[in-house]
Amino acid sequence: MNIDTIKIFQSLKTPFYYYDTTLLRATLQAASQAAGQHGFHLHYAIKANANPKILDIIQSYGIGADCVSGNEVARASTCGFPADRIVYAGVGKSDEEIRIALEKEIFCFNCESLPEIEVINTIAGSLGKKAAIALRINPNVDAHTHHYITTGIEENKFGFYLYDLDRAIAACKELEHIQLIGLHFHIGSQITDLTVFRGLCLRVNEIQTRLKEHGVILPHINFGGGLGINYDCPTCGLIPDFASYFQIFEDLFEVLPGQQLHFELGRSLVGQCGSLISRVLYVKEGKHKKFVILDAGMNDLLRPALYQAFHRIENLTSVGTHEKYDIVGPICESSDCFGKDRELPATNRGDLIAIRSCGAYGEVMASQYNLRNLPGNYFSESVL
Ligand SMILES: *Cc1c(COP(=O)(O)O)cnc(C)c1O
């Protein structure tokens, strides 16, 4: 962040999310280009950041939407994502949510259980519609990421298990208002070891071979999202390596005639463009430690408290000699801590602190716990 930006921050009420929309656009450009080269379809996972301004920018790149609630489907639609590029996943879709998605005529429901498909069939019938669905399969591939964000192994609640697949496909054929159009996979999030995606490709090849033997070829294969970002050094990896990611699927996935590939990226599209900006309220000296107490708390950014996530923390206004601090929020929970033993320039009350790489799963998870205000948000292109 340059001096002019920081000067403007001085006059703004903290805490707030700051989005570098130039970086966002460059990231979207890189992702669309890398996917487009192979003819792959991109859907943005709205749950990563549902800020309408961010959504408006993303849809302008011709990217579709991946939703996990009826309200996300509605938001995607109001923010300009065309219905035929909206997919909708989730283990617990309510009747009302299913109705919203059917009325919008979305591209595809990613379905996670037989009882869910039966309910979609009934509601679609009552509306005189046919629902296009994909089966979300739990491929039993370990994402090698934090266990809270691993979703593709058999002990998770997500998707159909492989041994259930034939039965599920047979059941779909019997349902008049269901059209099975694809298979869906999403094995986890913040995956930085790309060999995990190689494993996924090979597993899906195996599944397809088996299905083909039964005469089943489905036109759409959706590989979900999960590509990780560099939290340790945001500036080393401002734009994720989309080219290498998509190349894996190009090289290893055995695409069958007429098949189209879909991806649902969330974090990798928006993660690096956002920072949480806050002010230092107090510097408190403990017996063995110094604490920097921010005016931002876990209600503004939950990831560190929720899954011990690491975010880089920078002091934007001090240049003193470095010292070690624990950086904490004001909330009455010991988990309200953004970082332990972090080196910062000598820090004082009033300094501006940036918590980096907060564009994904940041603002969207903010709450009013302790009846605190929700954080504000600013965009580089409108504030500067
Ligand atoms: C969360 C989610 C995504 C996006 O995951 P990222 O790690 O943010 O890319 C994609 N698809 C589904 C079904 C999800 O639940």
XYZ file of N, CA and C in Angstrom, residues 1 5-6 8-19 274-283 292-301 304 311-318 326-330 336-339 344 347-356 358 372-378:
216
model
N 0.838 -1.204 0.000
C 0.000 0.000 0.000
C 0.870 1.249 0.000
N -2.369 6.064 -0.258
C -3.440 5.204 0.244
C -3.480 5.267 1.765
N -2.308 5.166 2.382
C -2.247 5.158 3.846
C -2.737 6.499 4.403
N -5.014 8.372 3.132
C -6.483 8.352 3.083
C -7.045 7.464 4.193
N -6.367 6.345 4.451
C -6.814 5.463 5.540
C -6.907 6.221 6.867
N -5.978 7.185 7.065
C -5.937 7.939 8.336
C -7.266 8.629 8.627
N -7.971 8.995 7.555
C -9.198 9.767 7.764
C -10.432 8.870 7.837
N -10.250 7.550 7.694
C -11.406 6.642 7.666
C -11.621 5.981 9.022
N -12.894 5.672 9.281
C -13.246 4.996 10.534
C -12.830 3.529 10.428
N -12.061 3.068 11.397
C -11.607 1.670 11.416
C -12.498 0.862 12.354
N -12.525 -0.476 12.237
C -11.868 -1.285 11.206
C -12.669 -1.317 9.918
N -11.965 -1.580 8.812
C -12.658 -1.748 7.528
C -11.869 -2.672 6.618
N -12.589 -3.267 5.677
C -11.945 -4.061 4.635
C -11.588 -3.126 3.486
N -10.391 -3.298 2.981
C -9.931 -2.515 1.841
C -9.643 -3.476 0.689
N -10.258 -3.224 -0.447
C -10.073 -4.110 -1.603
C -9.312 -3.399 -2.708
N -7.907 -8.358 -0.690
C -8.508 -7.707 0.484
C -7.579 -7.651 1.680
N -7.626 -6.539 2.418
C -6.911 -6.429 3.696
C -7.881 -5.897 4.732
N -7.699 -6.316 5.975
C -8.483 -5.724 7.062
C -7.613 -4.648 7.711
N -8.101 -3.416 7.678
C -7.334 -2.289 8.216
C -7.925 -1.904 9.579
N -7.044 -1.808 10.582
C -7.534 -1.433 11.916
C -6.542 -0.488 12.582
N -6.962 0.070 13.724
C -6.078 0.953 14.494
C -5.674 0.281 15.792
N -4.483 0.622 16.249
C -4.044 0.132 17.554
C -4.727 0.961 18.633
N -5.441 0.265 19.534
C -6.070 0.979 20.655
C -5.070 1.146 21.793
N -4.409 0.057 22.126
C -3.469 0.076 23.256
C -2.311 -0.858 22.994
N -1.164 -0.523 23.579
C -0.068 -1.491 23.640
C 0.099 -1.812 25.117
N -0.404 -6.043 21.336
C -0.984 -4.952 20.550
C -2.478 -5.218 20.492
N -3.276 -4.306 21.041
C -4.726 -4.501 21.068
C -5.354 -3.640 19.975
N -5.987 -4.326 19.024
C -6.558 -3.642 17.853
C -8.025 -3.279 18.079
N -8.515 -2.374 17.222
C -9.963 -2.112 17.263
C -10.720 -3.073 16.343
N -10.018 -4.035 15.741
C -10.668 -5.119 14.995
C -10.619 -6.375 15.850
N -11.668 -7.176 15.761
C -11.708 -8.406 16.549
C -12.122 -9.588 15.707
N -12.297 -10.726 16.382
C -12.675 -11.951 15.670
C -14.036 -11.844 15.012
N -14.839 -10.873 15.435
C -16.127 -10.684 14.753
C -15.904 -10.084 13.357
N -14.790 -9.360 13.177
C -14.482 -8.765 11.874
C -13.772 -9.766 10.973
N -12.898 -10.564 11.555
C -12.134 -11.570 10.796
C -12.046 -12.813 11.672
N -8.578 -16.655 11.905
C -7.564 -17.102 12.878
C -8.192 -17.843 14.067
N -2.367 -15.107 8.989
C -2.399 -13.938 8.101
C -1.193 -13.067 8.420
N -0.566 -12.537 7.377
C 0.512 -11.566 7.598
C -0.057 -10.293 8.189
N 0.672 -9.727 9.141
C 0.214 -8.502 9.794
C 1.296 -7.437 9.621
N 0.881 -6.246 9.182
C 1.855 -5.185 8.932
C 1.440 -3.903 9.633
N 2.435 -3.191 10.154
C 2.182 -1.854 10.694
C 2.417 -0.866 9.557
N 1.375 -0.134 9.172
C 1.470 0.732 7.994
C 2.084 2.086 8.309
N 2.173 2.451 9.593
C 2.537 3.838 9.909
C 3.785 3.993 10.782
N 4.371 2.888 11.251
C 5.562 3.020 12.087
C 6.776 2.448 11.365
N 2.140 -9.953 20.542
C 0.939 -10.724 20.227
C -0.107 -9.713 19.788
N -0.738 -9.974 18.646
C -1.696 -9.022 18.081
C -3.098 -9.544 18.369
N -3.846 -8.827 19.194
C -5.136 -9.356 19.652
C -6.262 -8.355 19.404
N -7.505 -8.877 19.486
C -8.680 -8.034 19.355
C -9.273 -7.728 20.718
N -10.380 -6.982 20.738
C -10.969 -6.515 21.993
C -12.020 -7.445 22.599
N -9.541 -14.714 20.411
C -9.577 -13.451 19.663
C -8.159 -12.913 19.517
N -7.359 -13.653 18.743
C -5.945 -13.333 18.591
C -5.590 -13.498 17.125
N -4.967 -12.475 16.535
C -4.657 -12.529 15.099
C -3.256 -13.060 14.821
N -2.396 -13.044 15.838
C -1.043 -13.543 15.597
C -0.227 -13.480 16.874
N 6.965 -6.611 14.594
C 6.470 -5.378 13.972
C 7.400 -4.253 14.372
N 5.454 -0.322 18.000
C 4.059 0.000 17.711
C 3.437 0.812 18.825
N 2.634 1.787 18.431
C 2.022 2.689 19.405
C 0.540 2.872 19.146
N -0.157 3.359 20.168
C -1.571 3.693 20.022
C -1.774 4.572 18.790
N -2.795 4.257 18.001
C -3.104 5.081 16.829
C -2.478 4.580 15.542
N -1.498 3.671 15.635
C -0.895 3.138 14.396
C -1.943 2.380 13.589
N -1.760 2.409 12.276
C -2.648 1.644 11.405
C -2.029 0.282 11.127
N -2.845 -0.766 11.275
C -2.374 -2.143 11.081
C -3.153 -2.761 9.924
N -2.430 -3.421 9.020
C -3.092 -4.155 7.932
C -2.942 -5.647 8.185
N -4.052 -6.366 8.148
C -4.010 -7.826 8.147
C -4.246 -8.227 6.708
N -3.265 -8.922 6.124
C -3.255 -9.164 4.683
C -4.019 -10.426 4.287
N -7.070 -11.009 3.167
C -8.369 -11.167 3.827
C -9.546 -11.072 2.866
N -20.961 -5.543 18.369
C -20.053 -4.618 17.688
C -20.603 -4.272 16.306
N -20.164 -3.132 15.777
C -20.570 -2.761 14.426
C -19.913 -3.694 13.413
N -20.569 -3.888 12.276
C -19.910 -4.605 11.191
C -18.802 -3.721 10.623
N -17.708 -4.346 10.146
C -16.635 -3.534 9.553
C -17.118 -2.840 8.283
N -16.512 -1.717 7.966
C -16.832 -1.023 6.712
C -16.090 -1.662 5.548
N -16.302 -1.130 4.348
C -15.501 -1.601 3.207
C -15.246 -0.471 2.213
N -14.041 -0.474 1.671
C -13.627 0.530 0.687
C -12.906 -0.162 -0.460
